[in-house]
Short mmCIF file of C-alpha atoms in Angstrom, two decimals:
data_model
loop_
_atom_site.label_atom_id
_atom_site.label_comp_id
_atom_site.label_asym_id
_atom_site.label_seq_id
_atom_site.Cartn_x
_atom_site.Cartn_y
_atom_site.Cartn_z
CA MET A 1380 33.16 -19.78 -12.79
CA SER A 1381 31.50 -16.49 -11.98
CA VAL A 1382 27.87 -16.19 -11.05
CA ALA A 1383 25.89 -13.24 -12.33
CA PRO A 1384 24.64 -11.00 -9.52
CA ARG A 1385 20.94 -10.98 -8.84
CA GLN A 1386 19.09 -7.90 -10.03
CA THR A 1387 16.58 -6.03 -7.89
CA SER A 1388 13.06 -6.26 -9.25
CA ALA A 1389 11.95 -2.97 -10.77
CA LEU A 1390 8.39 -3.62 -9.59
CA ALA A 1391 9.66 -3.99 -6.01
CA VAL A 1392 11.36 -0.60 -6.24
CA VAL A 1393 8.19 0.96 -7.69
CA SER A 1394 6.17 -0.57 -4.86
CA LEU A 1395 8.46 0.90 -2.22
CA VAL A 1396 8.56 4.34 -3.84
CA ALA A 1397 4.76 4.38 -4.24
CA GLY A 1398 4.36 3.23 -0.63
CA ILE A 1399 6.47 6.15 0.56
CA ALA A 1400 4.62 8.53 -1.77
CA SER A 1401 1.30 7.34 -0.37
CA TRP A 1402 2.31 8.80 3.00
CA THR A 1403 3.64 12.06 1.55
CA VAL A 1404 2.32 13.39 -1.76
CA LEU A 1405 -0.38 11.07 -3.17
CA PRO A 1406 -2.25 9.58 -0.23
CA PHE A 1407 -4.73 7.18 -1.81
CA VAL A 1408 -3.63 6.74 -5.43
CA ALA A 1409 -0.05 5.83 -4.57
CA SER A 1410 -1.21 3.31 -1.97
CA ILE A 1411 -3.19 1.42 -4.62
CA VAL A 1412 -0.17 1.49 -6.96
CA SER A 1413 2.03 0.27 -4.10
CA ILE A 1414 -0.27 -2.65 -3.32
CA VAL A 1415 -0.66 -3.75 -6.94
CA THR A 1416 3.02 -3.50 -7.84
CA GLY A 1417 4.03 -5.13 -4.55
CA HIS A 1418 1.97 -8.21 -5.29
CA MET A 1419 3.23 -8.28 -8.88
CA ALA A 1420 6.84 -7.97 -7.69
CA ARG A 1421 6.52 -10.79 -5.16
CA ALA A 1422 5.02 -13.06 -7.84
CA GLU A 1423 7.80 -12.14 -10.25
CA ILE A 1424 10.47 -12.82 -7.63
CA ARG A 1425 8.89 -16.20 -6.77
CA ARG A 1426 8.90 -17.16 -10.47
CA ARG A 1427 12.59 -16.24 -10.93
CA PRO A 1428 14.25 -16.64 -7.49
CA HIS A 1429 17.76 -17.09 -8.91
CA ASP A 1430 17.60 -13.96 -11.07
CA LEU A 1431 15.69 -11.41 -8.97
CA ASP A 1432 16.00 -9.91 -5.53
CA GLY A 1433 13.94 -7.30 -3.69
CA ASP A 1434 11.28 -9.22 -1.80
CA GLY A 1435 11.87 -7.03 1.26
CA LEU A 1436 11.30 -3.90 -0.81
CA ALA A 1437 8.05 -5.33 -2.16
CA VAL A 1438 6.83 -6.32 1.30
CA THR A 1439 7.66 -2.88 2.68
CA GLY A 1440 5.73 -1.26 -0.17
CA LEU A 1441 2.79 -3.56 0.50
CA VAL A 1442 2.76 -2.77 4.21
CA LEU A 1443 2.94 0.99 3.61
CA GLY A 1444 0.16 0.77 1.00
CA TRP A 1445 -2.17 -1.32 3.16
CA LEU A 1446 -1.56 0.89 6.20
CA MET A 1447 -2.55 3.96 4.19
CA VAL A 1448 -5.71 2.23 2.89
CA GLY A 1449 -6.58 1.33 6.49
CA ALA A 1450 -5.94 4.91 7.62
CA VAL A 1451 -8.16 6.31 4.87
CA ILE A 1452 -10.97 3.88 5.71
CA ALA A 1453 -10.65 4.71 9.42
CA ALA A 1454 -10.76 8.45 8.62
CA ILE A 1455 -13.91 7.98 6.54
CA VAL A 1456 -15.58 5.99 9.34
CA VAL A 1457 -14.67 8.64 11.92
CA PHE A 1458 -15.96 11.38 9.60
CA ILE A 1459 -19.28 9.59 9.09
CA LEU A 1460 -19.69 8.82 12.79
CA PHE A 1461 -18.86 12.39 13.80
CA PHE A 1462 -21.27 14.08 11.41
CA GLY A 1463 -23.84 11.32 11.85
CA GLY A 1464 -23.67 11.93 15.59
CA LEU A 1465 -24.11 15.67 15.05
CA ALA A 1466 -27.14 15.03 12.83
CA TRP A 1467 -28.59 12.66 15.46
CA LEU A 1468 -28.07 15.28 18.18
CA ALA A 1469 -29.72 17.93 16.02
CA ALA A 1470 -32.68 15.63 15.36
CA MET A 1471 -33.02 14.81 19.06
CA SER A 1472 -33.05 18.47 20.13
CA ASN A 1473 -36.15 19.27 18.04
#
């Protein structure tokens, strides 16, 4: 009796590709796509564990996506603090 091989979840592959793209060509948009498809892929794999594989791909896509979101938020905070500090210094010198 032969057992059919497990297929890799297409959503897991999309999550990984979008996670990589979020660090190269589409910084914020691809990270959101990576996060959404990563969660969808993990749910799909949990629902059909005997048919689908690719949980590691989905987790990697999720990690890359969340790291990029964190980096973007940190960059925005640094930007605001830097220019807010400059505005405070300018106000103090008057």
